[in-house]
PDB file of C-alpha atoms and ligand atoms in Angstrom:
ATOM      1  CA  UNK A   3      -5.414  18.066   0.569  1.00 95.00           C
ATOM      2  CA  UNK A   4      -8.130  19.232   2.782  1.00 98.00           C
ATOM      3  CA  UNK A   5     -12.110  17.662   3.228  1.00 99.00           C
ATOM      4  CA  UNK A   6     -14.474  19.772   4.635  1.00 99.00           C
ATOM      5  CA  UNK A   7     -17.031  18.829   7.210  1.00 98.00           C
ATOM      6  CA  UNK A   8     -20.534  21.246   6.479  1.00 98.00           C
ATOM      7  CA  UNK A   9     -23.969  20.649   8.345  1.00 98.00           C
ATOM      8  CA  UNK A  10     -25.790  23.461   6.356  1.00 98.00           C
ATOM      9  CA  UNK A  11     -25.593  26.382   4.802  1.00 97.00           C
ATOM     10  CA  UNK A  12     -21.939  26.268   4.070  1.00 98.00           C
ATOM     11  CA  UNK A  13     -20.622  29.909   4.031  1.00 98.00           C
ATOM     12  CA  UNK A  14     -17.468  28.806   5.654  1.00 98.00           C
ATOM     13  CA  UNK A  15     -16.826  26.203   3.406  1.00 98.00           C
ATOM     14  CA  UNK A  16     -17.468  28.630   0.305  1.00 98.00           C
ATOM     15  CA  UNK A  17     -14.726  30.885   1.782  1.00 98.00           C
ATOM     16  CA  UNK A  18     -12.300  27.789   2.004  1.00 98.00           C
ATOM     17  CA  UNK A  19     -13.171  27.293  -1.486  1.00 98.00           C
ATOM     18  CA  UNK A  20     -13.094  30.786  -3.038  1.00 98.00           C
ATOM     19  CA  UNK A  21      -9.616  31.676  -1.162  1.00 98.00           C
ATOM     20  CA  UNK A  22      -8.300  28.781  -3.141  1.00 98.00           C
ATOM     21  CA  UNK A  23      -7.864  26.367  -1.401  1.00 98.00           C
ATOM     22  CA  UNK A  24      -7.333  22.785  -2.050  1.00 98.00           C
ATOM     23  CA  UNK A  25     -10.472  21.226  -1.228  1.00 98.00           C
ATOM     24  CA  UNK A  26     -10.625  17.636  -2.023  1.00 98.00           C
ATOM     25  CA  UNK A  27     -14.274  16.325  -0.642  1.00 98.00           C
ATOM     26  CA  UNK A  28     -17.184  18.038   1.404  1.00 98.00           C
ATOM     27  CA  UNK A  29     -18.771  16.074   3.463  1.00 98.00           C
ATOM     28  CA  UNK A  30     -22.212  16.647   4.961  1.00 98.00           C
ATOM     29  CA  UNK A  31     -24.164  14.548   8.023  1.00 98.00           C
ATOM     30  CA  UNK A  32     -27.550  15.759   6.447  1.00 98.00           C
ATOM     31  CA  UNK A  33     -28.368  15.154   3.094  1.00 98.00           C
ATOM     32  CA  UNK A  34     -30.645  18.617   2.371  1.00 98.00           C
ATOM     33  CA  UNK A  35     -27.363  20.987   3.516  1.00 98.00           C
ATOM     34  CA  UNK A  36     -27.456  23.667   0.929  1.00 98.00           C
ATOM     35  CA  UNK A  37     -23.590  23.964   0.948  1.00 98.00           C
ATOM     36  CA  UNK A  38     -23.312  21.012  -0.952  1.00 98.00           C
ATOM     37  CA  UNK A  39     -25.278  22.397  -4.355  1.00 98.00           C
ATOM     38  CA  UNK A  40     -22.016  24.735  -4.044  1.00 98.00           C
ATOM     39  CA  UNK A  41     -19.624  21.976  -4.161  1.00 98.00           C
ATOM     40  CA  UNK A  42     -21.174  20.550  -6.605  1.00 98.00           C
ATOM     41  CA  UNK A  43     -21.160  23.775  -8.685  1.00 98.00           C
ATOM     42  CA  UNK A  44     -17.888  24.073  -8.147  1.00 98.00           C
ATOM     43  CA  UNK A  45     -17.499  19.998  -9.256  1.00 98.00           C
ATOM     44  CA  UNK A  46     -15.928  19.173  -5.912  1.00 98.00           C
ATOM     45  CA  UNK A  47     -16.506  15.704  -4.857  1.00 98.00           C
ATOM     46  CA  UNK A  48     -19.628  15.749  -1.998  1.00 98.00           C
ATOM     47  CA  UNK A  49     -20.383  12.656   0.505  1.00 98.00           C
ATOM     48  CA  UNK A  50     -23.554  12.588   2.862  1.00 98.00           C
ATOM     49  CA  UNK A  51     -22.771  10.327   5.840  1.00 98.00           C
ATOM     50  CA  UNK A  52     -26.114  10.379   7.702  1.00 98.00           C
ATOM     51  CA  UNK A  53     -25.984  10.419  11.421  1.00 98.00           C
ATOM     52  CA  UNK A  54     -29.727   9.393  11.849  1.00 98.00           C
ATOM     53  CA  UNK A  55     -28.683   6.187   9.741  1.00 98.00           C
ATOM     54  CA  UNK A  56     -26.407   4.773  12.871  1.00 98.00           C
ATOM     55  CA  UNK A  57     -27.381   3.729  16.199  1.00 98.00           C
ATOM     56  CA  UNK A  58     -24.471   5.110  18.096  1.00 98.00           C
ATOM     57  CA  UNK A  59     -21.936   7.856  17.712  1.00 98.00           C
ATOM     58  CA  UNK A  60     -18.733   5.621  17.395  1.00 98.00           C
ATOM     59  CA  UNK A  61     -20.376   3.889  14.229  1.00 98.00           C
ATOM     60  CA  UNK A  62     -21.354   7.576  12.569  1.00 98.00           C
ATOM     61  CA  UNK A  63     -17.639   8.371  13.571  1.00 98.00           C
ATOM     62  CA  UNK A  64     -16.355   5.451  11.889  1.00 98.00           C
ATOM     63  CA  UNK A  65     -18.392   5.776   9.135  1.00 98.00           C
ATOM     64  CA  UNK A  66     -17.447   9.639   8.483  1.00 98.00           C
ATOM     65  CA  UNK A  67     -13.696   8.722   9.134  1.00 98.00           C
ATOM     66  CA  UNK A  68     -13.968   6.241   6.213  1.00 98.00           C
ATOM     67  CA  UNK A  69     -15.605   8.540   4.091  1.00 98.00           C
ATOM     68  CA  UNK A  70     -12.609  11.570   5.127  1.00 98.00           C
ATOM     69  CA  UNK A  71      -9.850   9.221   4.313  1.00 98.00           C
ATOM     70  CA  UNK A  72     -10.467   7.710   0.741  1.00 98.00           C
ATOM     71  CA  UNK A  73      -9.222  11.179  -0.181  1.00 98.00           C
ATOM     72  CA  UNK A  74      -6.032  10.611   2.219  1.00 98.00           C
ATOM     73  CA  UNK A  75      -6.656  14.807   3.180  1.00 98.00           C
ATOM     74  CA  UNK A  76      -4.142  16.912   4.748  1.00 98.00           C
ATOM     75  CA  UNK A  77      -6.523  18.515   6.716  1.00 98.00           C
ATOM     76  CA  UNK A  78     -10.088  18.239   7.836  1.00 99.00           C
ATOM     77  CA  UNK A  79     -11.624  21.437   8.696  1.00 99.00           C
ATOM     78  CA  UNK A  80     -15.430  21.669  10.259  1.00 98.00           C
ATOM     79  CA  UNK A  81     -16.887  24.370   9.088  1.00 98.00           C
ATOM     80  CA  UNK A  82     -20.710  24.532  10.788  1.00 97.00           C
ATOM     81  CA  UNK A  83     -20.503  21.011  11.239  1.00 97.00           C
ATOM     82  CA  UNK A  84     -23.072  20.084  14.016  1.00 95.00           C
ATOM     83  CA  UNK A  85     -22.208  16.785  15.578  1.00 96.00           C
ATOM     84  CA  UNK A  86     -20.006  16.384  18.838  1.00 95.00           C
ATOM     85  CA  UNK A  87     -16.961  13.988  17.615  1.00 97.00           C
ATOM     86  CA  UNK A  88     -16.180  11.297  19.702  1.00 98.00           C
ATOM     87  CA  UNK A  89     -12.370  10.842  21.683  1.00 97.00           C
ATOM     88  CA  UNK A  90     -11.793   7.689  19.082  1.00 98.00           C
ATOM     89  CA  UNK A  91     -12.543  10.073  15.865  1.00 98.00           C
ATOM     90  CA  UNK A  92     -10.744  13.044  17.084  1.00 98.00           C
ATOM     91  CA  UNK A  93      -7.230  10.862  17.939  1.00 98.00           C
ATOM     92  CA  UNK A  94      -7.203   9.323  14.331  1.00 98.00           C
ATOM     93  CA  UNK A  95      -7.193  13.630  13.405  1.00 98.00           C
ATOM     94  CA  UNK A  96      -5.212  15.066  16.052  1.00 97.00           C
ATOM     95  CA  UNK A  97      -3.205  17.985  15.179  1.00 98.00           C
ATOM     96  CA  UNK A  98      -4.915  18.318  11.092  1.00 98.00           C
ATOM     97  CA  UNK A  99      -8.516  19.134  12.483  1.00 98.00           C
ATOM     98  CA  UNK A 100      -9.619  22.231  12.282  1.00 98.00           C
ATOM     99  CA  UNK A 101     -12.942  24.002  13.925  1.00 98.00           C
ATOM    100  CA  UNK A 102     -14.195  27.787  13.264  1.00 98.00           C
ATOM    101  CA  UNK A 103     -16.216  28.502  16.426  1.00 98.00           C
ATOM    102  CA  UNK A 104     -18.701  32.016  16.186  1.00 98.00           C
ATOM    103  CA  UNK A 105     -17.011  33.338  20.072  1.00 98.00           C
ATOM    104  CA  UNK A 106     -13.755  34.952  21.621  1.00 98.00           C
ATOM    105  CA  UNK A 107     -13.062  30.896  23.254  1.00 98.00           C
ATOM    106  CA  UNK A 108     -12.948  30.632  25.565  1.00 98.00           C
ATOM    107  CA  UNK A 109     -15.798  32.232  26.078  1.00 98.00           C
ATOM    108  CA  UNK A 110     -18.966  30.616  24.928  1.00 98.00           C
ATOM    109  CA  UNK A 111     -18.352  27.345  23.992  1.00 97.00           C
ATOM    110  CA  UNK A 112     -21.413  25.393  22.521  1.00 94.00           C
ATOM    111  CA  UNK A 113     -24.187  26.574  20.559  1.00 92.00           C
ATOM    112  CA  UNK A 114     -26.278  29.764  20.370  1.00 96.00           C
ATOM    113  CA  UNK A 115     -23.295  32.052  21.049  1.00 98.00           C
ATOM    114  CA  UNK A 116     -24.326  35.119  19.905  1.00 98.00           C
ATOM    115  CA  UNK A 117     -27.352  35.392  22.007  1.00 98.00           C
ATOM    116  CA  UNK A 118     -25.407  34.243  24.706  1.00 98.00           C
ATOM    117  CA  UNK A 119     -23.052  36.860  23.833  1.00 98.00           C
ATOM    118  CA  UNK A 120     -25.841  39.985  23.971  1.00 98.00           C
ATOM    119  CA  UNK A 121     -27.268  38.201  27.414  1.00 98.00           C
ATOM    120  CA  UNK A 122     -23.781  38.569  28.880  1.00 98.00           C
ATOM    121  CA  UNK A 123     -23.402  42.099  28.072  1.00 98.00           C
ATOM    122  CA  UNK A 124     -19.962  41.886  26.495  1.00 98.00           C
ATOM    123  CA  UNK A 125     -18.388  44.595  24.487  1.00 97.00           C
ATOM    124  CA  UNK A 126     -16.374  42.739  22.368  1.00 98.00           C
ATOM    125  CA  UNK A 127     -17.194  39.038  20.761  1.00 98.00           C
ATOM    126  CA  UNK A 128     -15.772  37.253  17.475  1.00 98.00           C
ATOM    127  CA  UNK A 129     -15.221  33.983  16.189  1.00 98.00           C
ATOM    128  CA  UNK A 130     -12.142  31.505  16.782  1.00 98.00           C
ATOM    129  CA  UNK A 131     -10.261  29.336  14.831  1.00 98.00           C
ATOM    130  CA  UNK A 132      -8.859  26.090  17.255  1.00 98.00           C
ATOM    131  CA  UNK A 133      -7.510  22.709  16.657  1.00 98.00           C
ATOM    132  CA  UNK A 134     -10.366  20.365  17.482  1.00 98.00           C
ATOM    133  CA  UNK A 135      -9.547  18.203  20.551  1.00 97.00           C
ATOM    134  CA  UNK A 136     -11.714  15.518  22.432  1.00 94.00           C
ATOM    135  CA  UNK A 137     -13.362  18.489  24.737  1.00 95.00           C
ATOM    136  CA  UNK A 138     -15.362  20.543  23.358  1.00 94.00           C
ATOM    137  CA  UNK A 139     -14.298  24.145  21.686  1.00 95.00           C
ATOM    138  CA  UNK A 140     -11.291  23.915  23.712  1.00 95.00           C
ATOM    139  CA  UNK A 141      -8.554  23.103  21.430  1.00 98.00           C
ATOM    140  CA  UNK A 142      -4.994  25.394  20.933  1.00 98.00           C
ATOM    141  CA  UNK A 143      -6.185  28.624  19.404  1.00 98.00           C
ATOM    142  CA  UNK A 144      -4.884  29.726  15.975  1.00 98.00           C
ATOM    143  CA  UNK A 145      -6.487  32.819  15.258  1.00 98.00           C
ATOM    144  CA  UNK A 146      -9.217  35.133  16.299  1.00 98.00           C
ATOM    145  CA  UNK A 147     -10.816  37.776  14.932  1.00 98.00           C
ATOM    146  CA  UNK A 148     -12.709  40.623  17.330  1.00 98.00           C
ATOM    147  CA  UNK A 149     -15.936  42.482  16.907  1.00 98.00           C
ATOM    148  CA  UNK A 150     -17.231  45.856  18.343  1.00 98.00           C
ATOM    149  CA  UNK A 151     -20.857  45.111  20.308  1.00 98.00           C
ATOM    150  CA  UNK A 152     -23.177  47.786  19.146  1.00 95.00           C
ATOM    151  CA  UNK A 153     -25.416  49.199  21.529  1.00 93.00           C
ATOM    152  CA  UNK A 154     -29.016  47.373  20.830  1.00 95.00           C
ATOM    153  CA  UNK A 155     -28.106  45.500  18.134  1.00 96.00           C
ATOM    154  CA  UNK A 156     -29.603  42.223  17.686  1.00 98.00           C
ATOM    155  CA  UNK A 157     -27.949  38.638  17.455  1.00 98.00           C
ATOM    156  CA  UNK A 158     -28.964  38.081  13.682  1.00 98.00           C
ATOM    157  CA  UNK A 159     -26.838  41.541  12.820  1.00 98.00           C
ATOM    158  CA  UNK A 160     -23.810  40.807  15.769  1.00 98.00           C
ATOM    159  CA  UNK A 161     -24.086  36.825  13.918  1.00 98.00           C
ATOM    160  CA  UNK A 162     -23.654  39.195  10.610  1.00 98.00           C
ATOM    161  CA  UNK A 163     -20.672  40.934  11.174  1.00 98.00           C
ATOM    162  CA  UNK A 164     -18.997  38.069  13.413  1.00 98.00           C
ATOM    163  CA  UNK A 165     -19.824  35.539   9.870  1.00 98.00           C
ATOM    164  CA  UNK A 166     -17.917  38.248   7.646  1.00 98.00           C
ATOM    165  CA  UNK A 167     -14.869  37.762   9.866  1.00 98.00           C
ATOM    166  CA  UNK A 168     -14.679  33.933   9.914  1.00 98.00           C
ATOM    167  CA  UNK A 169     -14.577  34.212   6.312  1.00 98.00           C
ATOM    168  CA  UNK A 170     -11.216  36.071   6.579  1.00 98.00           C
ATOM    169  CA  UNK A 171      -9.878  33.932   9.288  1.00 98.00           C
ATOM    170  CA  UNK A 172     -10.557  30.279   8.065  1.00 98.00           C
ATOM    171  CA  UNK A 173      -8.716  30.314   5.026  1.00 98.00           C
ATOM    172  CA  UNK A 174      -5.655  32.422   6.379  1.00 98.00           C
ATOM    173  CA  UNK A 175      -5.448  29.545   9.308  1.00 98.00           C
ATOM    174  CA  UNK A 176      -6.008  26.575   6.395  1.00 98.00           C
ATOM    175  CA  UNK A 177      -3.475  28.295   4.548  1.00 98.00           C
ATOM    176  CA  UNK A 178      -0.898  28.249   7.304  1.00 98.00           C
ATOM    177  CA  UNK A 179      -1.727  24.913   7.999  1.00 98.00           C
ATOM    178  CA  UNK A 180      -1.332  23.833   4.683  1.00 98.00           C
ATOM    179  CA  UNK A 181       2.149  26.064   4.435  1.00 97.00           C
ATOM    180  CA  UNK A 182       3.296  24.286   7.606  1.00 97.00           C
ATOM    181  CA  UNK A 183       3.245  27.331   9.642  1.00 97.00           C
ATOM    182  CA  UNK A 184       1.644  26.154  12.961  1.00 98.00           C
ATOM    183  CA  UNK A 185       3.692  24.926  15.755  1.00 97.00           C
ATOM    184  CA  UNK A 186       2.033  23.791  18.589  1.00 97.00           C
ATOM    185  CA  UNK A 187       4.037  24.641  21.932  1.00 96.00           C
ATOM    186  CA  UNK A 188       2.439  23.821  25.317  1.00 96.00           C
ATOM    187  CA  UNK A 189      -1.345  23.887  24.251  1.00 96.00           C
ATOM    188  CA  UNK A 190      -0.552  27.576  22.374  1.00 98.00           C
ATOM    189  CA  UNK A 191      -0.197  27.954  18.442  1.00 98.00           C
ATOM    190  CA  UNK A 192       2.349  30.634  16.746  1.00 97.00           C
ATOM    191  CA  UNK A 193       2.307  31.407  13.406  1.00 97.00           C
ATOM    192  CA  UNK A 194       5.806  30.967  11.560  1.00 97.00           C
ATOM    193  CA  UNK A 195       7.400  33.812  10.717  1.00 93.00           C
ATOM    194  CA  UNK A 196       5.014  35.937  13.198  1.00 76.00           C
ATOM    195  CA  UNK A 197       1.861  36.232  10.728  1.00 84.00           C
ATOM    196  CA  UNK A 198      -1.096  38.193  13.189  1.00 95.00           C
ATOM    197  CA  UNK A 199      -3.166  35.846  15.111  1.00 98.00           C
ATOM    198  CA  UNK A 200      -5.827  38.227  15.790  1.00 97.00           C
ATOM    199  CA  UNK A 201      -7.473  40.430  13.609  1.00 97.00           C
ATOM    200  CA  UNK A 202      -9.669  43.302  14.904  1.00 96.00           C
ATOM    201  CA  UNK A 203     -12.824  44.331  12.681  1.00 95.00           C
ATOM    202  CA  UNK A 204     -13.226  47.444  11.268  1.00 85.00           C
ATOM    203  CA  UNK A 205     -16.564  48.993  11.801  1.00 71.00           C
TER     204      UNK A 205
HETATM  205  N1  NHR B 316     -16.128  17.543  18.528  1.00 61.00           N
HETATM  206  C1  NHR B 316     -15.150  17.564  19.441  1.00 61.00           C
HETATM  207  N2  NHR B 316     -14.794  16.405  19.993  1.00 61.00           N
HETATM  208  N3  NHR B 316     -14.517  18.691  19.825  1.00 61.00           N
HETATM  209  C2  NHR B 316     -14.868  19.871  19.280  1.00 61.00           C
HETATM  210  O1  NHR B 316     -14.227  20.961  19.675  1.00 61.00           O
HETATM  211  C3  NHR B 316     -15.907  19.926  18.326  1.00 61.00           C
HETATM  212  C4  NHR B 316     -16.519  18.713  17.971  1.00 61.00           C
HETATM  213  C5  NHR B 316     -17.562  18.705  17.047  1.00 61.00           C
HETATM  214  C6  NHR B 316     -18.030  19.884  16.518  1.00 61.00           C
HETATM  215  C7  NHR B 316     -18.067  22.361  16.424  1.00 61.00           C
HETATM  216  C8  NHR B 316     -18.859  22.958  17.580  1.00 61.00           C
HETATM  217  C9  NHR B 316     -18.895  24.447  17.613  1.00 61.00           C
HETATM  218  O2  NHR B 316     -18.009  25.102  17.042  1.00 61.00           O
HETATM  219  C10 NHR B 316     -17.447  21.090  16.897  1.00 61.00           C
HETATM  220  C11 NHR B 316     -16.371  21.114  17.782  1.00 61.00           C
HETATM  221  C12 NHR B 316     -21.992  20.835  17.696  1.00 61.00           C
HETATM  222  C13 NHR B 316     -22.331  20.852  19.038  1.00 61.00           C
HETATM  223  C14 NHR B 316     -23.521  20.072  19.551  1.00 61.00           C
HETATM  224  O3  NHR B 316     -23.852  20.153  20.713  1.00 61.00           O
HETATM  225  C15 NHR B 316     -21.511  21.555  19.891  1.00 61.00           C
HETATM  226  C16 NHR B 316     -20.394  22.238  19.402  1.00 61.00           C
HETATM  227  C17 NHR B 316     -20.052  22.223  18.062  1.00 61.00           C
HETATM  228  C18 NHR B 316     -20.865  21.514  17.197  1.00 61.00           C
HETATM  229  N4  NHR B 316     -24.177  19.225  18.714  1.00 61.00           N
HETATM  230  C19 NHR B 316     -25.329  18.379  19.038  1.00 61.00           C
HETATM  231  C20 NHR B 316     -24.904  16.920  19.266  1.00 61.00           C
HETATM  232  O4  NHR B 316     -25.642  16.224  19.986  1.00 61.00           O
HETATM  233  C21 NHR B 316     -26.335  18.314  17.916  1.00 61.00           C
HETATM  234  C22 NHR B 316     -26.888  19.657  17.529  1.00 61.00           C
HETATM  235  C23 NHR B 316     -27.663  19.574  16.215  1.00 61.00           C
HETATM  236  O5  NHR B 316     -27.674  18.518  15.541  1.00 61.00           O
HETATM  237  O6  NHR B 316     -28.234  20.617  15.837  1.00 61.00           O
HETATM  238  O7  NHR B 316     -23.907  16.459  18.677  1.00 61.00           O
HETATM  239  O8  NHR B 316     -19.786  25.039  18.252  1.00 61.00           O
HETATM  240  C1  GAR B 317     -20.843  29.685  11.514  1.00 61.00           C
HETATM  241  O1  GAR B 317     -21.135  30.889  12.177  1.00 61.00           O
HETATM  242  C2  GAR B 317     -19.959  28.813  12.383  1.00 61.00           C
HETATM  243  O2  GAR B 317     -19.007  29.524  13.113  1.00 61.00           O
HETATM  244  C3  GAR B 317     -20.978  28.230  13.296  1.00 61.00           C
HETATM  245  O3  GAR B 317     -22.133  27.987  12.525  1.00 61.00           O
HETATM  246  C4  GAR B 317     -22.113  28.837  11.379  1.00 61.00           C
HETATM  247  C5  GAR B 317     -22.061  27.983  10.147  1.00 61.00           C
HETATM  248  O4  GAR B 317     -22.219  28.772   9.005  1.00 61.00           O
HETATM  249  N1  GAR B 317     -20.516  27.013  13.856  1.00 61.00           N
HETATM  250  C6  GAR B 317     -21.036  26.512  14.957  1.00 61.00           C
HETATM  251  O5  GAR B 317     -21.842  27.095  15.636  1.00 61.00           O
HETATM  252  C7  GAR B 317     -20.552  25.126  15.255  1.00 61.00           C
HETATM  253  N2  GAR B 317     -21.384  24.569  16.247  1.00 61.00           N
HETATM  254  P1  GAR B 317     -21.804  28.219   7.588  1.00 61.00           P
HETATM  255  O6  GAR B 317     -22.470  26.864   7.419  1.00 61.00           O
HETATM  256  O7  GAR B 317     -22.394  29.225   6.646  1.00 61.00           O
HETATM  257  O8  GAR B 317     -20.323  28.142   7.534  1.00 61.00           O
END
């Protein structure tokens, strides 16, 4: 029903996994990502498709989309997966990919957000959960959840408290997915029946 991309530790993935969720394969690029010992723990079927093994993007793409659909999934959801994906890859799963993004997009898209985050001064960050198109972290938004900045605090604790909210978010937005609750009007995303698409942290 749904394959997971990880590139490391996995948290988000866990959270897919412990809400439960039908997870039918994760897949890592890197063979050391500690995310897949909990797969395997949990006797999920893992895959390592190594990116440093192919000499251009299209043939790691192609290799990874071979991989994705032996198990004919639903849904493939990235969850800290670290490659770009290239316009070919991201066609073939238009509309059932799935990316959880640590920022309010769109603000700070790419990597390092949190720092990013502090630098800019804002009050309020979070993470996002979008539909994965061809440019980057810019895909219809299905949920968000917001943080409170505290004064001084540092990007490892803001990372902290952002983490514990994509944990909350992912699987409620797999689960709609999954439900068929998404509609997709114009480049926005409502929730049938109304669910919230934004949830704002208690602190
Ligand atoms: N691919 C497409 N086409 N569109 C998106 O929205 C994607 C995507 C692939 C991954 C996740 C993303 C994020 O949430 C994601 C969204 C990796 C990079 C990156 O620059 C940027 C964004 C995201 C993931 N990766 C480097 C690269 O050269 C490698 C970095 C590394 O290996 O550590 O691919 O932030
Ligand atoms: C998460 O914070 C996720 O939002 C972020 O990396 C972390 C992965 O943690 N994703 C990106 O920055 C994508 N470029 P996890 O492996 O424990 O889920």
């Amino acid at each position: 029903m749904l394959v997971i991309l990880i590139s490391g530790r996995g948290s988000n993935m866990q959270a897919l996994v412990e809400a439960g969720l039908p997870v039918s394969a994760v897949i890592s690029n890197r063979a050391d990502a500690a995310g897949l010992e909990f797969a395997r723990s949990r006797k999920i079927a893992t895959a390592v498709v190594d990116h440093k093994k192919f000499a251009t993007r299209e043939a790691f793409d192609d290799a990874l989309a071979k991989e994705i659909d032996r198990h004919k999934p639903r849904l493939v959801a990235l969850a800290g997966f670290k490659r770009v994906l290239t316009p070919k890859f991201v066609a073939h799963y238009e509309r059932r990919m799935l990316n959880i993004h640590p920022s309010l997009l769109p603000a700070f898209t790419g990597l390092d957000t949190h720092e990013r985050a502090l630098a800019a001064g804002v009050k309020l960050h979070g993470c996002t959960v979008h539909f994965v198109t061809a440019e980057l972290d810019n895909g219809p938004i299905v949920i968000q959840a917001a943080v409170r900045v505290r004064a001084g605090e540092s990007a490892d604790a803001l990372a902290a408290h952002v983490l514990k909210q994509e944990h909350v978010i992912y699987p409620r937005a797999a689960r709609w997915f999954l439900d068929n609750k998404l509609v997709i009007q114009n480049g926005v995303v409502r929730v049938k029946g109304d669910d919230a698409q934004l949830v704002m942290a208690a602190d």
